[in-house]
Amino acid sequence: MSGSAGPLPGGVTAEQPIVNDNRPNVIKRVLQGDLPSVRVLAVLALIWIIFQSQNDRFLSAGNLTNLLLQITAVGLISVGVVYVLLLGEVDLSVGAVSGLSAAVMAVLNVEQGVNPYLAIALAILTGTVIGTLQGGLSVYFSIPPFVITLAGLLAWQGALLLVLGSAGTINLNDSVITGLANTFFSATVGWIIAVVIVVSYAAIAMWGYRKRVEAQLHDQRLRPVLLRLAILAVVTFGAMIILNSDRGLPLAVLILLAFVVGMEFLLVRTAFGRKVYAVGGNLEAARRAGINTHVVRTVVFAIASSMAAIGGIMASSRLFAVSQSSGGSYLLLLAIAGPVIAGTSLYGGRGTVWSALLGALVIGSISNGMDLLGYESSVKFMVTGAVLLIAVIIDALARRQRQTQGRV
């Protein structure tokens, strides 16, 4: 594989061959599924070009703002789904849990007069309890999570109808709750937030680079760090220009990004995250290594249901109401399909939380673009299904190729 001659002591003289080897391997790594985000961004760019060529309003500031608001709820639910997928499992109850949690919040706030912050906290706690219950039942009785969460899908939908009662629909009028998805920051505040994001990333990236140099790791290249920083700055400031030309930076987008970054940090920078990858990569090996797989699996399902509750709250905030159809329809399918399309493996052990955001963007762009072009729902379902099928096939082929090379 490597074209370098001689040992690699980690010094300067050994670094040049490594750089030369990596350049031609980028395309190969994309084809092998090692860089799924690059592949997804290319697909997303293609989708945007196609829809913009068909309707010049697609890339307008107003429509892009609407697109971001539309994907917030699905993206938040997908953040939790990523954790479950990393175990090689599927949670079929996240849609129903999102609807039930939103209904709990609505009843507490509107009918019982509970403080909105407390109502939101109790709604999220509802999701956490449900996820802990489902995960605990699965590991204690050794029942596949697919079956447990399928039962949950039915049970929590019934609970949603019970909580809403005969009214069927509860309108939200508290400004704290409705403001979650309908608050826009001014241009000045937006630019301050953008600068803080870029400066914070630069500080963290340079701190990590310095730690690698001090540890004398062989990968001490500064160029990739600067390249990622430049890309982040361009994307962040470009997005801010677009958002400020419409209604400004939405609070909902900040909430989504905060959860994506926070849950990604939990996944890749903590011992718990490494255990999730280990359990998803090889359950028996993880157990033999001393990892309490039952606890990890239970916590993951608690996270998934908690994120479903948060997604449900954001969805109800955007619609100003909770109804019997909340969390229903194809919300569950989109929440699961998004991360898979963006590269999180259905076989477990491979993926990032960023796939939740990228997948939601891909699916949301397809849906939004077809709405602008006046396509019927039947066409949207078939196109989204075809994209998901292609993504799964690519994942299966990449996994087969890695196995032939002796890689996990």
Tab-separated table of N, CA and C in Angstrom, residues 122-246:
chain	number	residue	atom	x	y	z
A	122	LEU	N	-39.961	17.957	31.142
A	122	LEU	CA	-40.710	16.728	31.410
A	122	LEU	C	-41.000	15.954	30.120
A	123	ALA	N	-41.186	16.678	29.035
A	123	ALA	CA	-41.392	16.000	27.750
A	123	ALA	C	-40.129	15.242	27.337
A	124	ILE	N	-38.971	15.882	27.520
A	124	ILE	CA	-37.715	15.190	27.190
A	124	ILE	C	-37.503	14.006	28.127
A	125	LEU	N	-37.850	14.203	29.416
A	125	LEU	CA	-37.725	13.103	30.379
A	125	LEU	C	-38.625	11.931	29.985
A	126	THR	N	-39.785	12.241	29.427
A	126	THR	CA	-40.673	11.179	28.935
A	126	THR	C	-39.961	10.322	27.893
A	127	GLY	N	-39.286	10.993	26.973
A	127	GLY	CA	-38.535	10.248	25.963
A	127	GLY	C	-37.412	9.434	26.574
A	128	THR	N	-36.720	10.007	27.546
A	128	THR	CA	-35.606	9.282	28.185
A	128	THR	C	-36.096	8.021	28.892
A	129	VAL	N	-37.215	8.154	29.612
A	129	VAL	CA	-37.766	6.997	30.320
A	129	VAL	C	-38.190	5.911	29.335
A	130	ILE	N	-38.832	6.321	28.254
A	130	ILE	CA	-39.267	5.340	27.251
A	130	ILE	C	-38.066	4.611	26.649
A	131	GLY	N	-37.019	5.371	26.300
A	131	GLY	CA	-35.846	4.740	25.712
A	131	GLY	C	-35.151	3.801	26.683
A	132	THR	N	-35.070	4.218	27.940
A	132	THR	CA	-34.452	3.349	28.951
A	132	THR	C	-35.255	2.069	29.128
A	133	LEU	N	-36.585	2.207	29.138
A	133	LEU	CA	-37.455	1.034	29.275
A	133	LEU	C	-37.271	0.081	28.091
A	134	GLN	N	-37.286	0.626	26.888
A	134	GLN	CA	-37.161	-0.234	25.702
A	134	GLN	C	-35.773	-0.885	25.632
A	135	GLY	N	-34.733	-0.092	25.904
A	135	GLY	CA	-33.390	-0.660	25.882
A	135	GLY	C	-33.196	-1.700	26.971
A	136	GLY	N	-33.731	-1.412	28.181
A	136	GLY	CA	-33.604	-2.363	29.280
A	136	GLY	C	-34.318	-3.672	28.998
A	137	LEU	N	-35.533	-3.589	28.448
A	137	LEU	CA	-36.283	-4.811	28.110
A	137	LEU	C	-35.543	-5.624	27.058
A	138	SER	N	-34.957	-4.927	26.107
A	138	SER	CA	-34.258	-5.627	25.028
A	138	SER	C	-33.058	-6.412	25.553
A	139	VAL	N	-32.236	-5.776	26.393
A	139	VAL	CA	-31.024	-6.465	26.847
A	139	VAL	C	-31.345	-7.476	27.952
A	140	TYR	N	-32.345	-7.177	28.809
A	140	TYR	CA	-32.632	-8.083	29.924
A	140	TYR	C	-33.254	-9.389	29.440
A	141	PHE	N	-34.161	-9.274	28.481
A	141	PHE	CA	-34.825	-10.478	27.971
A	141	PHE	C	-34.207	-10.974	26.662
A	142	SER	N	-33.130	-10.326	26.224
A	142	SER	CA	-32.445	-10.721	24.979
A	142	SER	C	-33.409	-10.754	23.799
A	143	ILE	N	-34.237	-9.726	23.723
A	143	ILE	CA	-35.181	-9.595	22.614
A	143	ILE	C	-34.614	-8.592	21.620
A	144	PRO	N	-34.630	-8.901	20.323
A	144	PRO	CA	-34.111	-7.940	19.342
A	144	PRO	C	-34.800	-6.579	19.486
A	145	PRO	N	-34.029	-5.503	19.508
A	145	PRO	CA	-34.625	-4.160	19.628
A	145	PRO	C	-35.660	-3.874	18.554
A	146	PHE	N	-35.503	-4.534	17.413
A	146	PHE	CA	-36.484	-4.337	16.340
A	146	PHE	C	-37.889	-4.682	16.833
A	147	VAL	N	-38.001	-5.779	17.570
A	147	VAL	CA	-39.315	-6.222	18.054
A	147	VAL	C	-39.811	-5.299	19.164
A	148	ILE	N	-38.910	-4.980	20.100
A	148	ILE	CA	-39.304	-4.119	21.221
A	148	ILE	C	-39.794	-2.753	20.724
A	149	THR	N	-39.031	-2.159	19.816
A	149	THR	CA	-39.401	-0.817	19.346
A	149	THR	C	-40.600	-0.858	18.404
A	150	LEU	N	-40.818	-2.016	17.752
A	150	LEU	CA	-42.035	-2.153	16.943
A	150	LEU	C	-43.261	-2.140	17.851
A	151	ALA	N	-43.148	-2.842	18.973
A	151	ALA	CA	-44.238	-2.805	19.953
A	151	ALA	C	-44.409	-1.379	20.491
A	152	GLY	N	-43.269	-0.716	20.710
A	152	GLY	CA	-43.326	0.668	21.179
A	152	GLY	C	-43.992	1.587	20.172
A	153	LEU	N	-43.720	1.357	18.896
A	153	LEU	CA	-44.340	2.167	17.840
A	153	LEU	C	-45.859	2.170	17.981
A	154	LEU	N	-46.407	0.983	18.241
A	154	LEU	CA	-47.865	0.876	18.380
A	154	LEU	C	-48.342	1.436	19.720
A	155	ALA	N	-47.609	1.080	20.777
A	155	ALA	CA	-48.047	1.477	22.116
A	155	ALA	C	-47.996	2.990	22.312
A	156	TRP	N	-46.917	3.634	21.859
A	156	TRP	CA	-46.774	5.079	22.076
A	156	TRP	C	-47.715	5.874	21.190
A	157	GLN	N	-48.086	5.318	20.037
A	157	GLN	CA	-49.114	5.988	19.228
A	157	GLN	C	-50.448	5.974	19.962
A	158	GLY	N	-50.733	4.828	20.613
A	158	GLY	CA	-51.956	4.767	21.416
A	158	GLY	C	-51.892	5.726	22.589
A	159	ALA	N	-50.721	5.824	23.213
A	159	ALA	CA	-50.563	6.749	24.336
A	159	ALA	C	-50.747	8.202	23.883
A	160	LEU	N	-50.293	8.499	22.664
A	160	LEU	CA	-50.484	9.854	22.124
A	160	LEU	C	-51.964	10.203	22.029
A	161	LEU	N	-52.764	9.252	21.511
A	161	LEU	CA	-54.207	9.490	21.407
A	161	LEU	C	-54.833	9.645	22.784
A	162	LEU	N	-54.340	8.868	23.752
A	162	LEU	CA	-54.873	8.936	25.110
A	162	LEU	C	-54.555	10.278	25.761
A	163	VAL	N	-53.335	10.748	25.583
A	163	VAL	CA	-52.916	12.012	26.207
A	163	VAL	C	-53.677	13.187	25.616
A	164	LEU	N	-53.870	13.179	24.292
A	164	LEU	CA	-54.564	14.300	23.644
A	164	LEU	C	-56.058	14.282	23.941
A	165	GLY	N	-56.600	13.087	24.206
A	165	GLY	CA	-58.012	12.999	24.546
A	165	GLY	C	-58.922	13.296	23.364
A	166	SER	N	-60.124	13.675	23.680
A	166	SER	CA	-61.131	13.885	22.631
A	166	SER	C	-60.850	15.119	21.794
A	167	ALA	N	-60.058	16.041	22.325
A	167	ALA	CA	-59.764	17.272	21.572
A	167	ALA	C	-59.022	16.958	20.281
A	168	GLY	N	-58.091	16.031	20.357
A	168	GLY	CA	-57.374	15.628	19.146
A	168	GLY	C	-56.238	16.547	18.767
A	169	THR	N	-56.406	17.820	18.976
A	169	THR	CA	-55.381	18.806	18.621
A	169	THR	C	-55.279	19.861	19.727
A	170	ILE	N	-54.054	20.203	20.086
A	170	ILE	CA	-53.817	21.254	21.081
A	170	ILE	C	-52.957	22.330	20.431
A	171	ASN	N	-53.480	23.531	20.398
A	171	ASN	CA	-52.724	24.645	19.825
A	171	ASN	C	-51.768	25.212	20.864
A	172	LEU	N	-50.563	25.516	20.430
A	172	LEU	CA	-49.533	26.067	21.314
A	172	LEU	C	-49.526	27.581	21.183
A	173	ASN	N	-49.540	28.252	22.315
A	173	ASN	CA	-49.530	29.715	22.271
A	173	ASN	C	-48.499	30.341	23.192
A	174	ASP	N	-47.749	29.504	23.915
A	174	ASP	CA	-46.712	30.055	24.791
A	174	ASP	C	-45.525	30.508	23.939
A	175	SER	N	-45.063	31.717	24.169
A	175	SER	CA	-44.005	32.277	23.321
A	175	SER	C	-42.671	31.550	23.479
A	176	VAL	N	-42.442	30.962	24.657
A	176	VAL	CA	-41.182	30.222	24.851
A	176	VAL	C	-41.143	28.985	23.963
A	177	ILE	N	-42.262	28.258	23.931
A	177	ILE	CA	-42.315	27.028	23.140
A	177	ILE	C	-42.363	27.337	21.641
A	178	THR	N	-43.250	28.229	21.246
A	178	THR	CA	-43.349	28.545	19.810
A	178	THR	C	-42.109	29.284	19.310
A	179	GLY	N	-41.397	29.948	20.226
A	179	GLY	CA	-40.202	30.671	19.806
A	179	GLY	C	-39.034	29.774	19.475
A	180	LEU	N	-39.078	28.512	19.900
A	180	LEU	CA	-37.964	27.606	19.606
A	180	LEU	C	-37.721	27.480	18.095
A	181	ALA	N	-38.793	27.433	17.330
A	181	ALA	CA	-38.649	27.249	15.883
A	181	ALA	C	-39.022	28.490	15.092
A	182	ASN	N	-39.362	29.554	15.792
A	182	ASN	CA	-39.823	30.743	15.062
A	182	ASN	C	-39.110	32.016	15.514
A	183	THR	N	-37.920	31.840	16.083
A	183	THR	CA	-37.111	32.990	16.487
A	183	THR	C	-35.955	33.172	15.503
A	184	PHE	N	-35.747	34.401	15.068
A	184	PHE	CA	-34.658	34.705	14.134
A	184	PHE	C	-33.800	35.817	14.746
A	185	PHE	N	-32.488	35.598	14.718
A	185	PHE	CA	-31.572	36.594	15.271
A	185	PHE	C	-31.294	37.679	14.241
A	186	SER	N	-30.959	38.864	14.754
A	186	SER	CA	-30.630	39.975	13.856
A	186	SER	C	-29.310	39.698	13.137
A	187	ALA	N	-29.031	40.503	12.129
A	187	ALA	CA	-27.806	40.311	11.348
A	187	ALA	C	-26.564	40.463	12.223
A	188	THR	N	-26.594	41.442	13.130
A	188	THR	CA	-25.429	41.663	14.001
A	188	THR	C	-25.162	40.457	14.890
A	189	VAL	N	-26.217	39.966	15.525
A	189	VAL	CA	-26.063	38.789	16.390
A	189	VAL	C	-25.605	37.591	15.568
A	190	GLY	N	-26.161	37.448	14.369
A	190	GLY	CA	-25.774	36.342	13.503
A	190	GLY	C	-24.288	36.358	13.171
A	191	TRP	N	-23.763	37.547	12.828
A	191	TRP	CA	-22.333	37.644	12.494
A	191	TRP	C	-21.470	37.367	13.724
A	192	ILE	N	-21.910	37.833	14.889
A	192	ILE	CA	-21.138	37.552	16.115
A	192	ILE	C	-21.065	36.041	16.362
A	193	ILE	N	-22.206	35.381	16.207
A	193	ILE	CA	-22.231	33.924	16.394
A	193	ILE	C	-21.337	33.233	15.361
A	194	ALA	N	-21.378	33.699	14.123
A	194	ALA	CA	-20.543	33.087	13.081
A	194	ALA	C	-19.060	33.234	13.408
A	195	VAL	N	-18.663	34.421	13.839
A	195	VAL	CA	-17.252	34.638	14.192
A	195	VAL	C	-16.851	33.759	15.375
A	196	VAL	N	-17.737	33.665	16.372
A	196	VAL	CA	-17.442	32.826	17.533
A	196	VAL	C	-17.257	31.365	17.110
A	197	ILE	N	-18.110	30.891	16.200
A	197	ILE	CA	-18.000	29.504	15.726
A	197	ILE	C	-16.653	29.270	15.049
A	198	VAL	N	-16.277	30.167	14.141
A	198	VAL	CA	-15.032	29.980	13.388
A	198	VAL	C	-13.809	30.103	14.307
A	199	VAL	N	-13.810	31.100	15.178
A	199	VAL	CA	-12.669	31.289	16.084
A	199	VAL	C	-12.555	30.109	17.053
A	200	SER	N	-13.689	29.628	17.542
A	200	SER	CA	-13.660	28.490	18.467
A	200	SER	C	-13.106	27.251	17.781
A	201	TYR	N	-13.565	27.025	16.534
A	201	TYR	CA	-13.050	25.861	15.800
A	201	TYR	C	-11.554	25.997	15.547
A	202	ALA	N	-11.119	27.206	15.191
A	202	ALA	CA	-9.694	27.425	14.934
A	202	ALA	C	-8.871	27.147	16.189
A	203	ALA	N	-9.350	27.616	17.336
A	203	ALA	CA	-8.620	27.393	18.585
A	203	ALA	C	-8.534	25.902	18.917
A	204	ILE	N	-9.661	25.201	18.749
A	204	ILE	CA	-9.673	23.764	19.055
A	204	ILE	C	-8.781	22.995	18.081
A	205	ALA	N	-8.862	23.361	16.791
A	205	ALA	CA	-8.059	22.664	15.781
A	205	ALA	C	-6.568	22.880	16.014
A	206	MET	N	-6.168	24.100	16.321
A	206	MET	CA	-4.748	24.375	16.551
A	206	MET	C	-4.268	23.728	17.847
A	207	TRP	N	-5.142	23.663	18.846
A	207	TRP	CA	-4.783	22.975	20.088
A	207	TRP	C	-4.555	21.485	19.804
A	208	GLY	N	-5.445	20.889	18.995
A	208	GLY	CA	-5.257	19.485	18.646
A	208	GLY	C	-3.993	19.262	17.842
A	209	TYR	N	-3.690	20.190	16.927
A	209	TYR	CA	-2.468	20.066	16.124
A	209	TYR	C	-1.222	20.144	17.016
A	210	ARG	N	-1.268	21.071	17.961
A	210	ARG	CA	-0.133	21.216	18.874
A	210	ARG	C	0.057	19.958	19.714
A	211	LYS	N	-1.054	19.342	20.143
A	211	LYS	CA	-0.945	18.125	20.942
A	211	LYS	C	-0.338	16.990	20.127
A	212	ARG	N	-0.696	16.918	18.834
A	212	ARG	CA	-0.123	15.871	17.983
A	212	ARG	C	1.363	16.068	17.799
A	213	VAL	N	1.772	17.328	17.638
A	213	VAL	CA	3.199	17.613	17.478
A	213	VAL	C	3.957	17.254	18.754
A	214	GLU	N	3.388	17.628	19.897
A	214	GLU	CA	4.052	17.325	21.166
A	214	GLU	C	4.143	15.819	21.403
A	215	ALA	N	3.120	15.081	20.933
A	215	ALA	CA	3.130	13.628	21.093
A	215	ALA	C	3.966	12.942	20.033
A	216	GLN	N	4.503	13.729	19.086
A	216	GLN	CA	5.354	13.225	18.003
A	216	GLN	C	4.640	12.160	17.165
A	217	LEU	N	3.341	12.376	16.921
A	217	LEU	CA	2.618	11.498	16.017
A	217	LEU	C	3.112	11.730	14.598
A	218	HIS	N	3.002	10.714	13.750
A	218	HIS	CA	3.598	10.843	12.407
A	218	HIS	C	2.808	11.820	11.536
A	219	ASP	N	1.484	11.965	11.825
A	219	ASP	CA	0.687	12.901	11.034
A	219	ASP	C	0.736	14.286	11.678
A	220	GLN	N	1.720	15.088	11.260
A	220	GLN	CA	1.877	16.428	11.817
A	220	GLN	C	1.641	17.498	10.747
A	221	ARG	N	0.893	17.154	9.733
A	221	ARG	CA	0.675	18.111	8.640
A	221	ARG	C	-0.283	19.218	9.074
A	222	LEU	N	0.097	20.424	8.821
A	222	LEU	CA	-0.726	21.586	9.185
A	222	LEU	C	-1.717	21.927	8.074
A	223	ARG	N	-1.374	21.562	6.828
A	223	ARG	CA	-2.220	21.951	5.698
A	223	ARG	C	-3.655	21.442	5.817
A	224	PRO	N	-3.890	20.153	6.166
A	224	PRO	CA	-5.301	19.710	6.298
A	224	PRO	C	-6.076	20.492	7.356
A	225	VAL	N	-5.383	20.861	8.434
A	225	VAL	CA	-6.047	21.630	9.491
A	225	VAL	C	-6.485	22.989	8.953
A	226	LEU	N	-5.581	23.646	8.244
A	226	LEU	CA	-5.912	24.959	7.684
A	226	LEU	C	-6.984	24.849	6.607
A	227	LEU	N	-6.941	23.742	5.832
A	227	LEU	CA	-7.950	23.553	4.783
A	227	LEU	C	-9.341	23.403	5.388
A	228	ARG	N	-9.447	22.574	6.444
A	228	ARG	CA	-10.751	22.394	7.099
A	228	ARG	C	-11.239	23.704	7.705
A	229	LEU	N	-10.317	24.478	8.276
A	229	LEU	CA	-10.690	25.766	8.857
A	229	LEU	C	-11.190	26.730	7.783
A	230	ALA	N	-10.508	26.725	6.635
A	230	ALA	CA	-10.928	27.607	5.545
A	230	ALA	C	-12.314	27.216	5.024
A	231	ILE	N	-12.545	25.903	4.888
A	231	ILE	CA	-13.856	25.437	4.412
A	231	ILE	C	-14.946	25.832	5.400
A	232	LEU	N	-14.675	25.628	6.695
A	232	LEU	CA	-15.676	26.000	7.711
A	232	LEU	C	-15.981	27.494	7.657
A	233	ALA	N	-14.930	28.304	7.508
A	233	ALA	CA	-15.136	29.754	7.473
A	233	ALA	C	-15.969	30.158	6.260
A	234	VAL	N	-15.658	29.578	5.102
A	234	VAL	CA	-16.403	29.909	3.887
A	234	VAL	C	-17.872	29.509	4.029
A	235	VAL	N	-18.103	28.269	4.519
A	235	VAL	CA	-19.487	27.779	4.671
A	235	VAL	C	-20.245	28.622	5.695
A	236	THR	N	-19.607	28.904	6.833
A	236	THR	CA	-20.291	29.644	7.900
A	236	THR	C	-20.625	31.064	7.471
A	237	PHE	N	-19.630	31.765	6.943
A	237	PHE	CA	-19.883	33.152	6.544
A	237	PHE	C	-20.806	33.221	5.324
A	238	GLY	N	-20.674	32.239	4.412
A	238	GLY	CA	-21.581	32.209	3.261
A	238	GLY	C	-23.018	31.983	3.700
A	239	ALA	N	-23.197	31.031	4.635
A	239	ALA	CA	-24.544	30.775	5.148
A	239	ALA	C	-25.108	32.006	5.843
A	240	MET	N	-24.248	32.729	6.550
A	240	MET	CA	-24.729	33.906	7.270
A	240	MET	C	-25.174	35.001	6.290
A	241	ILE	N	-24.444	35.153	5.186
A	241	ILE	CA	-24.853	36.143	4.179
A	241	ILE	C	-26.242	35.801	3.640
A	242	ILE	N	-26.452	34.512	3.355
A	242	ILE	CA	-27.741	34.074	2.800
A	242	ILE	C	-28.869	34.259	3.821
A	243	LEU	N	-28.624	33.807	5.056
A	243	LEU	CA	-29.677	33.893	6.081
A	243	LEU	C	-30.012	35.343	6.421
A	244	ASN	N	-28.988	36.186	6.481
A	244	ASN	CA	-29.238	37.591	6.818
A	244	ASN	C	-29.974	38.336	5.708
A	245	SER	N	-29.901	37.837	4.489
A	245	SER	CA	-30.641	38.474	3.400
A	245	SER	C	-32.115	38.106	3.418
A	246	ASP	N	-32.481	37.161	4.309
A	246	ASP	CA	-33.904	36.818	4.459
A	246	ASP	C	-34.375	37.238	5.861
